[in-house]
Coordinates of C-alpha atoms in Angstrom, one line a residue:
M1 CA 15.5 -29.9 -7.1
T2 CA 13.8 -29.3 -3.6
S3 CA 11.1 -26.9 -3.0
S4 CA 11.6 -23.6 -1.3
V5 CA 9.9 -22.5 2.0
G6 CA 8.8 -19.1 2.8
F7 CA 10.1 -18.5 6.3
T8 CA 13.7 -18.5 7.6
L9 CA 15.5 -19.8 10.6
V10 CA 16.2 -16.3 11.9
Q11 CA 12.1 -15.7 11.9
L12 CA 11.8 -18.9 13.8
R13 CA 14.5 -17.8 16.6
Y14 CA 12.7 -14.5 16.9
F15 CA 9.6 -16.2 17.2
L16 CA 10.7 -18.6 20.0
V17 CA 12.2 -15.8 21.9
A18 CA 9.2 -13.7 21.7
A19 CA 6.9 -16.6 23.0
E20 CA 9.4 -17.5 25.9
S21 CA 9.9 -13.9 26.9
G22 CA 6.2 -12.9 26.5
S23 CA 6.6 -9.8 24.7
M24 CA 8.1 -8.0 21.4
T25 CA 9.9 -5.4 24.0
A26 CA 11.4 -8.2 26.1
A27 CA 12.4 -10.0 23.0
S28 CA 14.3 -7.2 21.1
A29 CA 16.0 -6.6 24.4
Q30 CA 17.3 -10.2 24.7
L31 CA 18.5 -10.4 21.0
H32 CA 19.7 -6.9 21.2
I33 CA 17.8 -5.6 18.0
A34 CA 15.3 -3.2 17.6
Q35 CA 11.7 -4.1 18.5
S36 CA 10.4 -3.2 15.2
A37 CA 12.7 -6.2 13.6
V38 CA 11.0 -8.5 16.0
S39 CA 7.7 -7.5 15.2
T40 CA 8.4 -7.6 11.4
A41 CA 9.8 -11.0 11.6
V42 CA 7.1 -12.4 13.5
Y43 CA 4.3 -10.6 11.3
N44 CA 6.1 -12.2 8.1
L45 CA 6.2 -15.4 9.8
E46 CA 2.5 -15.4 10.3
R47 CA 1.9 -14.4 6.8
D48 CA 4.0 -16.9 5.3
L49 CA 2.5 -19.8 7.5
Q50 CA -1.0 -18.2 7.1
A51 CA -1.7 -18.7 10.9
Q52 CA -2.0 -16.5 13.7
L53 CA 0.8 -17.2 16.2
F54 CA 0.0 -14.9 19.0
I55 CA -2.8 -13.2 20.8
R56 CA -1.6 -9.6 21.3
R57 CA -3.4 -7.5 24.0
R58 CA -1.9 -4.2 24.8
G59 CA -0.4 -4.0 28.3
R60 CA -0.8 -7.9 28.8
G61 CA 2.0 -9.0 26.3
L62 CA 1.9 -12.1 24.2
T63 CA -0.4 -15.5 24.3
L64 CA 0.5 -18.1 21.8
T65 CA -2.5 -19.7 20.0
P66 CA -2.9 -23.3 19.6
A67 CA -0.9 -23.0 16.1
G68 CA 1.7 -21.0 18.0
R69 CA 2.3 -23.6 20.5
R70 CA 2.6 -26.4 18.0
L71 CA 5.0 -24.2 16.0
Q72 CA 7.0 -23.4 19.3
L73 CA 7.8 -27.1 19.6
Q74 CA 8.6 -27.5 15.9
A75 CA 10.8 -24.6 15.9
R76 CA 12.7 -25.8 18.8
E77 CA 13.5 -29.2 17.0
L78 CA 14.3 -27.4 13.8
L79 CA 16.8 -25.0 15.1
G80 CA 18.2 -27.8 17.1
R81 CA 18.6 -29.9 14.1
A82 CA 20.3 -26.7 12.1
R83 CA 22.7 -26.7 15.0
D84 CA 23.6 -30.0 14.7
I85 CA 23.9 -29.9 10.8
E86 CA 26.2 -26.7 11.4
R87 CA 28.5 -28.7 13.6
E88 CA 28.6 -31.6 11.6
A89 CA 29.5 -29.6 8.3
R90 CA 32.4 -27.9 10.5
G91 CA 33.7 -31.4 11.2
G92 CA 32.7 -31.2 14.8
G93 CA 29.8 -34.1 14.6
E94 CA 31.8 -36.1 17.3
D95 CA 31.9 -33.1 19.6
I96 CA 28.4 -33.2 21.2
S97 CA 27.6 -29.9 23.0
G98 CA 24.8 -27.7 24.2
P99 CA 22.0 -27.5 26.5
V100 CA 19.6 -30.6 27.4
A101 CA 16.8 -29.9 29.7
V102 CA 16.2 -33.1 31.5
G103 CA 12.9 -33.8 33.8
C104 CA 13.1 -36.3 36.6
F105 CA 10.4 -37.9 38.9
V106 CA 11.4 -36.1 42.3
T107 CA 11.8 -39.8 43.9
L108 CA 14.1 -40.9 41.3
A109 CA 16.4 -38.0 41.1
P110 CA 19.0 -39.2 43.9
Y111 CA 19.4 -42.5 41.9
Y112 CA 19.9 -41.2 38.7
L113 CA 21.2 -37.4 38.5
P114 CA 24.4 -37.8 40.4
A115 CA 25.6 -40.6 38.1
L116 CA 24.1 -38.6 35.2
F117 CA 26.0 -35.5 35.7
S118 CA 29.2 -37.6 36.7
E119 CA 29.1 -39.6 33.3
C120 CA 28.2 -36.6 31.2
T121 CA 30.8 -34.6 32.5
H122 CA 33.4 -37.3 31.8
R123 CA 32.1 -38.1 28.2
Y124 CA 30.3 -35.0 26.9
P125 CA 32.0 -32.0 28.7
G126 CA 30.2 -29.5 26.2
I127 CA 26.7 -30.8 27.3
E128 CA 24.9 -28.4 29.6
I129 CA 22.2 -30.2 31.4
D130 CA 19.6 -28.4 33.3
V131 CA 17.3 -30.4 35.4
V132 CA 13.6 -30.1 36.4
E133 CA 12.6 -32.3 39.5
A134 CA 8.9 -32.9 39.7
E135 CA 6.1 -35.4 39.7
A136 CA 4.8 -37.1 36.6
E137 CA 2.1 -35.0 35.5
Q138 CA 4.2 -32.0 35.9
L139 CA 6.8 -33.4 33.8
I140 CA 4.6 -34.2 31.2
R141 CA 3.1 -30.8 31.1
S142 CA 6.7 -29.6 30.7
L143 CA 7.2 -32.1 28.2
R144 CA 4.3 -30.7 26.1
A145 CA 5.3 -27.2 26.8
G146 CA 8.9 -27.6 25.2
H147 CA 10.4 -26.8 28.6
I148 CA 12.2 -30.2 28.7
D149 CA 13.7 -32.4 26.0
V150 CA 13.2 -35.8 27.8
A151 CA 11.6 -37.2 31.0
L152 CA 12.5 -39.9 33.4
T153 CA 9.6 -40.9 35.3
Y154 CA 7.4 -43.7 36.6
D155 CA 4.4 -45.1 34.4
L156 CA 2.2 -43.0 36.3
G157 CA -0.4 -41.0 34.4
L158 CA 0.7 -41.6 31.0
S159 CA -1.9 -43.9 29.9
G160 CA -4.2 -42.9 27.1
D161 CA -1.7 -40.0 26.2
A162 CA -1.2 -40.2 22.4
E163 CA 1.4 -37.2 22.3
V164 CA 4.3 -38.8 24.1
R165 CA 6.3 -42.2 23.3
S166 CA 7.9 -44.0 26.0
E167 CA 10.8 -46.6 26.6
T168 CA 10.9 -48.9 29.7
I169 CA 14.3 -48.8 30.9
A170 CA 13.9 -50.4 34.5
R171 CA 11.2 -51.7 36.7
A172 CA 10.7 -51.0 40.2
P173 CA 8.6 -53.6 42.5
A174 CA 6.8 -52.0 45.5
Y175 CA 8.1 -53.0 48.8
A176 CA 6.9 -52.1 52.7
I177 CA 9.0 -50.7 55.1
V178 CA 8.3 -50.8 58.9
P179 CA 10.3 -49.8 62.0
A180 CA 13.4 -51.9 62.8
D181 CA 11.8 -53.2 66.0
H182 CA 8.5 -54.3 64.3
P183 CA 7.5 -57.6 64.9
L184 CA 7.7 -58.6 61.1
A185 CA 11.2 -56.7 60.6
G186 CA 13.2 -59.9 60.4
R187 CA 10.8 -61.7 57.9
G188 CA 12.5 -60.5 54.8
S189 CA 8.9 -60.7 53.0
V190 CA 5.3 -60.6 54.0
E191 CA 2.0 -60.2 52.4
L192 CA 0.6 -56.8 52.4
T193 CA -2.5 -58.1 54.3
E194 CA -0.2 -58.8 57.3
L195 CA 0.1 -54.9 57.5
A196 CA -3.0 -53.5 56.0
A197 CA -4.8 -52.9 59.3
E198 CA -2.0 -50.8 60.7
P199 CA -1.5 -47.0 60.0
L200 CA -0.3 -46.0 56.8
V201 CA 2.2 -43.3 56.1
L202 CA 1.4 -42.1 52.8
L203 CA 3.6 -40.7 50.0
D204 CA 1.5 -38.2 49.0
L205 CA 2.3 -37.2 45.3
P206 CA -0.1 -37.1 42.5
H207 CA -0.9 -40.4 40.9
S208 CA 1.6 -41.8 43.4
R209 CA -0.9 -41.6 46.3
D210 CA -3.5 -43.4 44.4
Y211 CA -1.1 -46.1 43.1
F212 CA -0.1 -46.9 46.9
R213 CA -3.5 -46.6 48.2
A214 CA -4.9 -49.2 45.5
L215 CA -2.2 -51.6 46.7
V216 CA -3.6 -51.6 49.9
A217 CA -7.1 -51.6 48.9
A218 CA -6.3 -54.7 46.7
T219 CA -6.1 -56.6 50.1
G220 CA -9.6 -56.0 50.8
T221 CA -8.9 -53.5 53.7
E222 CA -9.6 -49.8 53.3
P223 CA -5.9 -47.9 53.9
D224 CA -5.9 -46.1 57.3
V225 CA -3.7 -43.2 56.0
R226 CA -2.9 -41.7 59.2
Y227 CA 0.1 -39.5 58.0
R228 CA 0.7 -37.9 54.5
T229 CA 4.0 -36.1 53.3
Q230 CA 5.4 -35.4 49.6
S231 CA 9.0 -36.2 51.1
Y232 CA 10.2 -39.8 50.6
E233 CA 12.8 -39.2 53.3
T234 CA 10.1 -38.0 55.5
V235 CA 8.0 -41.1 55.1
R236 CA 11.3 -43.2 56.2
S237 CA 11.6 -41.3 59.2
M238 CA 8.1 -41.4 60.4
V239 CA 8.1 -45.0 60.0
A240 CA 11.4 -45.4 61.6
R241 CA 9.6 -43.4 64.6
G242 CA 7.1 -46.2 64.9
L243 CA 4.1 -44.0 63.3
G244 CA 3.2 -46.7 61.0
Y245 CA 4.2 -48.7 57.9
S246 CA 4.7 -47.5 54.3
V247 CA 4.8 -49.0 50.8
L248 CA 7.5 -47.5 48.4
N249 CA 9.3 -48.2 45.2
Q250 CA 12.6 -46.6 45.4
R251 CA 15.0 -48.6 47.6
P252 CA 18.3 -47.0 49.0
E253 CA 21.1 -49.2 50.1
T254 CA 20.9 -48.0 53.8
S255 CA 18.4 -48.5 56.3
Q256 CA 19.3 -45.6 58.2
T257 CA 17.0 -42.3 57.9
Y258 CA 17.8 -38.7 58.2
G259 CA 16.4 -38.5 61.6
G260 CA 18.6 -41.1 63.0
G261 CA 16.1 -44.1 63.2
E262 CA 16.2 -47.4 61.3
I263 CA 13.7 -49.0 59.0
A264 CA 13.3 -52.5 57.9
A265 CA 12.7 -53.2 54.2
L266 CA 10.3 -56.2 53.5
E267 CA 9.4 -57.6 50.0
L268 CA 5.9 -58.1 49.0
R269 CA 4.5 -61.6 48.0
D270 CA 1.3 -60.1 46.7
G271 CA 2.4 -60.6 43.1
R272 CA 1.5 -57.0 42.2
P273 CA 3.3 -55.7 38.9
P274 CA 6.4 -53.4 39.2
L275 CA 6.2 -49.9 38.3
E276 CA 8.0 -49.1 35.0
V277 CA 10.7 -46.5 35.1
K278 CA 10.5 -44.6 31.7
L279 CA 12.2 -42.3 29.4
V280 CA 9.5 -40.1 27.8
Y281 CA 9.6 -37.8 24.6
M282 CA 7.0 -35.9 22.7
D283 CA 6.0 -38.3 19.9
G284 CA 7.3 -37.0 16.4
V285 CA 9.9 -35.0 17.7
T286 CA 13.5 -35.8 16.4
Q287 CA 15.9 -35.9 19.4
T288 CA 19.1 -33.8 18.9
A289 CA 22.2 -35.6 19.4
R290 CA 23.0 -34.3 22.6
T291 CA 19.8 -35.5 23.8
R292 CA 20.2 -38.8 22.4
A293 CA 23.4 -39.0 24.1
V294 CA 21.8 -38.1 27.8
A295 CA 19.2 -40.8 27.2
D296 CA 21.8 -43.3 26.4
Q297 CA 23.7 -42.4 29.7
L298 CA 20.2 -42.8 31.5
R299 CA 19.7 -46.2 29.8
H300 CA 23.4 -47.1 30.9
I301 CA 23.0 -46.1 34.4
A302 CA 19.8 -48.2 34.8
T303 CA 21.4 -51.2 34.1
H304 CA 25.2 -51.0 34.8
H305 CA 25.6 -47.9 37.1
N306 CA 25.9 -47.7 41.0
V307 CA 22.0 -47.9 41.3
P308 CA 20.3 -50.4 43.5
D309 CA 20.0 -53.8 41.9
W310 CA 15.9 -53.5 41.8
I311 CA 16.1 -50.5 39.8
G312 CA 17.9 -52.1 36.8
E313 CA 15.8 -55.1 36.4
N314 CA 15.6 -54.3 32.6
Q315 CA 14.6 -57.9 31.5
G316 CA 15.9 -57.7 28.1
T317 CA 15.9 -54.9 25.4
P318 CA 14.2 -51.5 25.9
M319 CA 10.8 -51.5 24.8
Y320 CA 9.2 -48.3 23.0
S321 CA 5.5 -47.6 22.9
K322 CA 3.4 -44.9 21.7
R323 CA 0.2 -44.5 23.7
S324 CA -3.1 -44.7 21.8
P325 CA -6.1 -43.0 23.1

């Protein structure tokens, strides 16, 4: 026989709604029950777990304690598993449905998200995908907070993070872009040292900016960052206007820019390792069937779908790694 536990799934549900809404009053309105029922459920949960889950301040709502933040992640997982068990018990195990929150690095989104929505609409019409597009650091914060189930991002800022598990699904080598009429435009490939003395148009995202600057600095030349922008397409348009060169990783199939100009892409012969495109999860959290289905589609897109050749250079089976401190 298995030993009993002191709390219920209902208590966990009320706790989660209270944590997400920030107050007992808002939680009761969302759940359509009396506020006293929510307060009592949370109080009993704290008593059973012998842990304070909220800091309660009059007029300022609820703030999760460290124990409460940990329980928030675990409760989401447990309730998700409970829904999976219920569906399987009813004979609907193959009917994968429900919400999945996916975080995507902003410059990877155009390559992956349209295909992801298309494939999931066809294969899993019951899955509801909610997307957060952001840079790597924000995606990891959202993952830790339980706002997303899985993140698709570059291997930027992940090193030394013991709380996440990552899987490489593709590799993206850096390449340079220059105006179509640049003297080196027809070369096909260059040494970065041939461009390093020219103005650099920098894709100015956290971690990305350090990565690109380091590539240029490795040539022994201090990058001449003349222009900065957080927009990938703005970088391309500025280069097409002759304002400088840039270094990127994601490569569209067209050389045309939104502004009507044209750029030339040049492979780099510097031998720098490519950036890894990764699926990232919280370590120790069991993924729901619907999250696993979405992750499978992202792997498929990386290797088989209508994504530029460079992004699907998987070089074998996916690699799993838990980052150690």
